[in-house]
mmCIF file of C-alpha atoms and ligand atoms in Angstrom:
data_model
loop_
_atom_site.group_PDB
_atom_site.id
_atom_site.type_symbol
_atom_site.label_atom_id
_atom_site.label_comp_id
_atom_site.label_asym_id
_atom_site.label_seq_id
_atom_site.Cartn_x
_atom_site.Cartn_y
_atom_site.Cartn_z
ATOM 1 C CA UNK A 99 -1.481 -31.352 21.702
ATOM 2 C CA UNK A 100 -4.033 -31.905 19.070
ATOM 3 C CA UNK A 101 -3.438 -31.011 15.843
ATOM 4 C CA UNK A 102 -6.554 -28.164 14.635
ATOM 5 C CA UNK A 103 -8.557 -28.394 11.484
ATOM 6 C CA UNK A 104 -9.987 -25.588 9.412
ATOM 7 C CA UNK A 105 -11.980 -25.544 6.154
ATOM 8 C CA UNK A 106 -12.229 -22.248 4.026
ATOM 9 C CA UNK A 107 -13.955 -21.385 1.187
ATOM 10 C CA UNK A 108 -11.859 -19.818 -2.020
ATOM 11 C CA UNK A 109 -12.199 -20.144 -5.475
ATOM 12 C CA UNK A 110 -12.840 -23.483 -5.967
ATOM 13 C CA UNK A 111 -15.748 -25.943 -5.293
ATOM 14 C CA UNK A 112 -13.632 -27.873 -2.649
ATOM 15 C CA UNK A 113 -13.056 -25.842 0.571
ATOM 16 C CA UNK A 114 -9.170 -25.426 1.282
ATOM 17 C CA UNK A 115 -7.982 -27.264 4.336
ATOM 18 C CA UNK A 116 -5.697 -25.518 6.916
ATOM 19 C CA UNK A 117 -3.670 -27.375 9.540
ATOM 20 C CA UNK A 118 -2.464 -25.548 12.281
ATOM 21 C CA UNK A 119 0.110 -27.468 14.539
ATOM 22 C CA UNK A 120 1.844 -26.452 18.407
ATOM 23 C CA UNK A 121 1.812 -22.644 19.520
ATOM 24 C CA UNK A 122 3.692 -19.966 20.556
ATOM 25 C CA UNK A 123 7.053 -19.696 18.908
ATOM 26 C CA UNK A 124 6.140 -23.431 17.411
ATOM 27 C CA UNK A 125 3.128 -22.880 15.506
ATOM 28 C CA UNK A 126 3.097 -24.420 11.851
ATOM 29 C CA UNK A 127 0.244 -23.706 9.916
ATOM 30 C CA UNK A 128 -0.416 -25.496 6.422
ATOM 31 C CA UNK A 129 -3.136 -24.558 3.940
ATOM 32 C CA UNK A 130 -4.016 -26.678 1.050
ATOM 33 C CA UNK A 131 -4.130 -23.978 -1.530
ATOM 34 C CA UNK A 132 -1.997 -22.917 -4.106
ATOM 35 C CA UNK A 133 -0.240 -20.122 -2.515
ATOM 36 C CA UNK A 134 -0.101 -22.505 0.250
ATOM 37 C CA UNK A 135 1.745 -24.898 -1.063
ATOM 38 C CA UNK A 136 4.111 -23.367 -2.605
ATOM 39 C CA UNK A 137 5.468 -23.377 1.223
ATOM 40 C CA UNK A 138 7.059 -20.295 1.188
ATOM 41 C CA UNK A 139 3.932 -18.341 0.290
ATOM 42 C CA UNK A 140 1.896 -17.417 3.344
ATOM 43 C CA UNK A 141 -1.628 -17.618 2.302
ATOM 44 C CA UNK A 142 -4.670 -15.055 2.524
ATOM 45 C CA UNK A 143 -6.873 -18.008 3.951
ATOM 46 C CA UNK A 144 -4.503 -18.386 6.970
ATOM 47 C CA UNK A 145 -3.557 -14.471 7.494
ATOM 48 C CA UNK A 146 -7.364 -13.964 8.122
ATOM 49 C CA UNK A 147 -7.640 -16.698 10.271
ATOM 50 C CA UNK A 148 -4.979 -15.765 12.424
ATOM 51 C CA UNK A 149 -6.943 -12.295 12.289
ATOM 52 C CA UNK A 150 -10.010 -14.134 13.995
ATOM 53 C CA UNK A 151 -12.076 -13.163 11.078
ATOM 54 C CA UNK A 152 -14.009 -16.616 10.455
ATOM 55 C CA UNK A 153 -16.320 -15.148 7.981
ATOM 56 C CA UNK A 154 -14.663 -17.425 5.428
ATOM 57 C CA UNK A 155 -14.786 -20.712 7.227
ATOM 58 C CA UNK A 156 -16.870 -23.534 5.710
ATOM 59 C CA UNK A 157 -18.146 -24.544 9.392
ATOM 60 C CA UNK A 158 -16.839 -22.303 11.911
ATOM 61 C CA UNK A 159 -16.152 -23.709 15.151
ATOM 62 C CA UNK A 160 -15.527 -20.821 17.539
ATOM 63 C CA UNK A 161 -14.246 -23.633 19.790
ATOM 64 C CA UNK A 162 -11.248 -24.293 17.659
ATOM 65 C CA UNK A 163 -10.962 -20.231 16.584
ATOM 66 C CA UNK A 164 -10.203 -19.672 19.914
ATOM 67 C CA UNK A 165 -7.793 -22.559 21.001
ATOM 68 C CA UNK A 166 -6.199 -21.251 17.326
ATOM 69 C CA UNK A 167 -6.237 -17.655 18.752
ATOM 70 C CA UNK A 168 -4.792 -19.035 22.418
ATOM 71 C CA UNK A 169 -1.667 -21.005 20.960
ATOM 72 C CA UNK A 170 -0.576 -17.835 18.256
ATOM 73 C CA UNK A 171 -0.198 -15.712 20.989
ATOM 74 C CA UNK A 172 4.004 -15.274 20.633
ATOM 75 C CA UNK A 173 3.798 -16.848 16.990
ATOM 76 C CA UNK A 174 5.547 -14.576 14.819
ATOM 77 C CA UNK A 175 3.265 -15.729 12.279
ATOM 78 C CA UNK A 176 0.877 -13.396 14.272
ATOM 79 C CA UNK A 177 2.909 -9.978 13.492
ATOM 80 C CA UNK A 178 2.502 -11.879 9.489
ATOM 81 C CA UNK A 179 -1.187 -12.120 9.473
ATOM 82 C CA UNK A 180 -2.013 -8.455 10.247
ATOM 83 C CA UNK A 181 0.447 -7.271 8.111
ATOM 84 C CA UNK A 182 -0.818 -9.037 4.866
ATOM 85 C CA UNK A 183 -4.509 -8.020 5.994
ATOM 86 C CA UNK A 184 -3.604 -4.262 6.372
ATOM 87 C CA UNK A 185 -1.970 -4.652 2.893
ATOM 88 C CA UNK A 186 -5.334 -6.494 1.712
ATOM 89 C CA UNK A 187 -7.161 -3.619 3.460
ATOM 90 C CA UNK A 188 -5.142 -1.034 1.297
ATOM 91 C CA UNK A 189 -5.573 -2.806 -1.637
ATOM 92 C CA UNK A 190 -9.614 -2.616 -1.208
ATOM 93 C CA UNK A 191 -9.540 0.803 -0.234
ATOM 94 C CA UNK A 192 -7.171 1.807 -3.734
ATOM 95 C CA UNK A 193 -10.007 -0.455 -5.522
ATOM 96 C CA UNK A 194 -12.409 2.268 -7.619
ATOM 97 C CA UNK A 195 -10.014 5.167 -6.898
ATOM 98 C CA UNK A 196 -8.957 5.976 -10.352
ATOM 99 C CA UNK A 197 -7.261 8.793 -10.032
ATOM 100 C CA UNK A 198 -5.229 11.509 -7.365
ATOM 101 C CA UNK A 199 -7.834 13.545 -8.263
ATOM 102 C CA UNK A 200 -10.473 11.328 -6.522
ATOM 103 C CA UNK A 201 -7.229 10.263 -3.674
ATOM 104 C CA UNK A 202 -8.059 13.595 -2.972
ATOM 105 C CA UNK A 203 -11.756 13.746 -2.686
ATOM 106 C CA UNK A 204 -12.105 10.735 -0.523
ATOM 107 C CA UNK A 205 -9.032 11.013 1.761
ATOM 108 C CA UNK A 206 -8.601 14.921 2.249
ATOM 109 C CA UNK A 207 -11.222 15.081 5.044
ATOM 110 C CA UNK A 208 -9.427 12.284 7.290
ATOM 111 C CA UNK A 209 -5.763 14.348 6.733
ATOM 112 C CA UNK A 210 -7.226 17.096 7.474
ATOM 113 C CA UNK A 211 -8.187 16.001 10.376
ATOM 114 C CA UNK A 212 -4.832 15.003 11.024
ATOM 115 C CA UNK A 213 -3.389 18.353 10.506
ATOM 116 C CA UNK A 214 -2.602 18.288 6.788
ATOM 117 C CA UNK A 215 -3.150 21.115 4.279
ATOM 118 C CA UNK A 216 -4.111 19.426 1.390
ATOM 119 C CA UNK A 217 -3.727 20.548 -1.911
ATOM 120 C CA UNK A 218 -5.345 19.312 -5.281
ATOM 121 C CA UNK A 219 -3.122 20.293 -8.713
ATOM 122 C CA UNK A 220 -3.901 18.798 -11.746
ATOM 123 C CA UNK A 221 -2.897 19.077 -15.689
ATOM 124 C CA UNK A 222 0.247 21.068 -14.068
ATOM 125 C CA UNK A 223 3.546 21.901 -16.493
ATOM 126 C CA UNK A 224 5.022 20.513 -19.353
ATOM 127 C CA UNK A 225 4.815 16.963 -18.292
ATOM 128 C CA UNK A 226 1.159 17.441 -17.493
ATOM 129 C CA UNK A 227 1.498 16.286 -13.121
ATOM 130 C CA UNK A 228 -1.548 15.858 -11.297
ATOM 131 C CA UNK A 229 -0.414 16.033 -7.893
ATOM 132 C CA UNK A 230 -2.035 15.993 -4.053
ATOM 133 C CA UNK A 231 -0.039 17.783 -1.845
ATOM 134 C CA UNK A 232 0.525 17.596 1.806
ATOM 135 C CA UNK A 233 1.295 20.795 3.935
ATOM 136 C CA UNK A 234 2.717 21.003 6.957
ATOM 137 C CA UNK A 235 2.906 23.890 9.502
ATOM 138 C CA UNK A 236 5.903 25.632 10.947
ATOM 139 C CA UNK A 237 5.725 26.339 14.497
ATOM 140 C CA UNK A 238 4.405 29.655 14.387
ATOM 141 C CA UNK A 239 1.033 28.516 12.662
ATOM 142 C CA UNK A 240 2.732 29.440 8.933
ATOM 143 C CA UNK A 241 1.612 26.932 6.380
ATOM 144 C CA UNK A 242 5.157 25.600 4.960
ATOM 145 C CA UNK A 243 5.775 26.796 1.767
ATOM 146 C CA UNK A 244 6.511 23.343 0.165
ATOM 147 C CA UNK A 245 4.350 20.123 1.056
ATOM 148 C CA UNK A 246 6.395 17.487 3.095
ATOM 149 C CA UNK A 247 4.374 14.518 1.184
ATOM 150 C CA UNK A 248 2.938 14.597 -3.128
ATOM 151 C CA UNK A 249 0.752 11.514 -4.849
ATOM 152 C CA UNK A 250 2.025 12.726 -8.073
ATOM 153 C CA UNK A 251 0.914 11.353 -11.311
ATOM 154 C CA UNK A 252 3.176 12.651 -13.777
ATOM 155 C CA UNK A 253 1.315 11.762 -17.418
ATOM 156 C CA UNK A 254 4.895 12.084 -19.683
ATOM 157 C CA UNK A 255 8.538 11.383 -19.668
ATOM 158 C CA UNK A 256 11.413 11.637 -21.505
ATOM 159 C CA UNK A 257 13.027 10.410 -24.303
ATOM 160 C CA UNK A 258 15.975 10.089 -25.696
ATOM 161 C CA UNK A 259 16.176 7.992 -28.654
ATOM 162 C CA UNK A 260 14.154 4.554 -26.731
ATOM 163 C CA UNK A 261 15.708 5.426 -23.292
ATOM 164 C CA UNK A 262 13.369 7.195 -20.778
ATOM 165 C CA UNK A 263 15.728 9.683 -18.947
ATOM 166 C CA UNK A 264 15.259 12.207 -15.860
ATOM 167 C CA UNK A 265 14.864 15.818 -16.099
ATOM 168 C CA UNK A 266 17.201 16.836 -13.139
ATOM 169 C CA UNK A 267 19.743 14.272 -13.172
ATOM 170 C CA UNK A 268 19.931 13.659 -16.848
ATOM 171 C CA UNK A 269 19.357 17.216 -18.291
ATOM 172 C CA UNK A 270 20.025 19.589 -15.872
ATOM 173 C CA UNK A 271 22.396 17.466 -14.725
ATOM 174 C CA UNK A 272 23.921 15.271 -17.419
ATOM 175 C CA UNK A 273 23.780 15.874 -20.981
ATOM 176 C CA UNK A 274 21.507 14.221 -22.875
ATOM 177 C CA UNK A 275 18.974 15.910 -24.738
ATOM 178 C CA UNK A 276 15.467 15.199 -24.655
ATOM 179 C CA UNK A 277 13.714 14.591 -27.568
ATOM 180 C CA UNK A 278 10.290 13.540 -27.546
ATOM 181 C CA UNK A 279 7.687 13.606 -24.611
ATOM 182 C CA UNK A 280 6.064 10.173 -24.165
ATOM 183 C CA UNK A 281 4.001 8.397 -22.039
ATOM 184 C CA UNK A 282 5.293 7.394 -18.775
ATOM 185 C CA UNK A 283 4.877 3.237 -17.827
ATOM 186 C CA UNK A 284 5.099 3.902 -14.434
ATOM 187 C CA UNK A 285 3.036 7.407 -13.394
ATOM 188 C CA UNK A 286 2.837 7.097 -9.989
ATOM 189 C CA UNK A 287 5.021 8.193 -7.381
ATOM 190 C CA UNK A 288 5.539 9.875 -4.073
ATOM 191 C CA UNK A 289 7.554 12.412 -3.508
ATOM 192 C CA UNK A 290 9.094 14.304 -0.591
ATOM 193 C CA UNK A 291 9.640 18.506 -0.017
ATOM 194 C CA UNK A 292 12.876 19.111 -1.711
ATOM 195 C CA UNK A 293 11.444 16.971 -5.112
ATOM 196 C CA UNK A 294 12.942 13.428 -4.476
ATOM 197 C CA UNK A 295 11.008 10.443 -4.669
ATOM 198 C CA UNK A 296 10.010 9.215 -1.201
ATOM 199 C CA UNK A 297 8.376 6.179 -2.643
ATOM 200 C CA UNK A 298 7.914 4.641 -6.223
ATOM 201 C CA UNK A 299 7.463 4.329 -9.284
ATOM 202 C CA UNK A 300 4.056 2.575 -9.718
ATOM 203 C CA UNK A 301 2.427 1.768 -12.973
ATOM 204 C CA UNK A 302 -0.893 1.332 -10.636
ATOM 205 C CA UNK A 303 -2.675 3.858 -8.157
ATOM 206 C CA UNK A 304 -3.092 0.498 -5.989
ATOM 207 C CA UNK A 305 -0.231 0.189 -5.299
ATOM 208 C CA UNK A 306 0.836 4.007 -4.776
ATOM 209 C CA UNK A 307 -1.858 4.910 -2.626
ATOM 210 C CA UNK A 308 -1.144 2.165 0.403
ATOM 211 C CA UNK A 309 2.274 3.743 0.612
ATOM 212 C CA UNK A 310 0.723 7.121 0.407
ATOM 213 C CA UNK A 311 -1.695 6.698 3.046
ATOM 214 C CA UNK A 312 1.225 4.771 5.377
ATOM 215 C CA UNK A 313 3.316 8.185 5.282
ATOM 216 C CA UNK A 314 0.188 10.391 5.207
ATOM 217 C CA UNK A 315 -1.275 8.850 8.675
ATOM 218 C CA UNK A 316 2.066 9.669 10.579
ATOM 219 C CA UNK A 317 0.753 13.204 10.609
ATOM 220 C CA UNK A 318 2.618 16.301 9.378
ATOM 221 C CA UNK A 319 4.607 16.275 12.894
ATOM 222 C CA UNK A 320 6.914 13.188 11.672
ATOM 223 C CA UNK A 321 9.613 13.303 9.361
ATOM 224 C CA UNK A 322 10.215 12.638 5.866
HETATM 225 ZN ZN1 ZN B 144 -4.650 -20.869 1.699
#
């Protein structure tokens, strides 16, 4: 079986050069790039080819896209691709959103239509939260009277002395006494209906709101 060449364009002059060798179970793929090879790393270049999307390709030969496309089929490397394109397709989608505030405004229609409640809160208690809440309903038609899914952004934590500690567990909980309210390194989190984090940490909305949307698109009939 012949071995298949690509070339892509990326961020340099010189298009990259993927290899793709046997199929099914057996396909090897090889790009020349520097996620590539590293070996381990499984590049962009080749998740979008094994996508079909030849939009990058210096001289697309639908020819070869196809016999590519033929000998994947029961590649694993298959399952791979679309998995690092949804994540790409996240990413994109997180890109310009700068905060849950305008989550809200761009994704509330499409939950809605899901059967969500949504809920906007912002500049809410002591450690200033904004947070978009997802409602489910009980069986009856009753909204539920806490959401099953929150993008929280939670401004402050606390202190005390240089250690960042937990209201509940710490305070509440535990006994140290906070002193000082600071600013939190990672704001963003997820959390589920009896307060516990579902998801997170994140110092960056992109990379809370892929999660977010992943739980959010289950509907409010799955659990969490
Ligand atoms: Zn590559």
């Amino acid at each position: 079986m012949s071995t298949l060449v690509f070339y892509v364009k990326g961020s340099v002059k010189e298009p990259y050069r993927i290899i793709a060798e046997g199929e099914g179970e057996n396909l090897r793929t090889f790009c020349n790039c520097p996620a590539g090879k590293k070996g381990a790393a499984f590049c962009k270049h080749v998740a979008y080819l094994l996508q079909g999307d030849v939009g990058k390709l210096a001289s697309p030969s639908m020819k070869d896209v196809t016999e590519l496309a033929r000998r994947a089929k029961g590649s694993p490397l298959l399952a791979k691709a679309g998995d690092r394109v949804d994540n790409d397709i996240s990413q994109a989608e997180a890109a310009g959103l700068a905060s849950v505030a305008e989550v809200h405004a761009k994704f509330m229609p499409e939950l809605e239509d899901l059967g969500w409640t949504t809920v906007l809160a912002e500049r809410v208690g002591e450690q200033d939260k904004d947070r978009m809440e997802l409602y489910a309903r009980y069986k009856n038609g009753n909204l539920r009277v806490r959401p099953s899914i929150t993008l929280e952004f939670v401004r402050f934590g606390y202190e005390e002395g240089s250690r960042e500690i937990d209201w509940s567990t710490d305070v509440i909980g535990g006994s140290a006494t906070p002193a000082t309210l600071i600013p939190r390194q990672k704001p963003f989190g997820i959390v589920r209906a009896d307060g516990g984090t579902l998801a997170g940490p994140w110092k960056h909305l992109s990379a809370a709101l892929p999660k977010f949307l992943e739980l959010a698109r289950r509907g409010p009939i799955a659990k969490f």
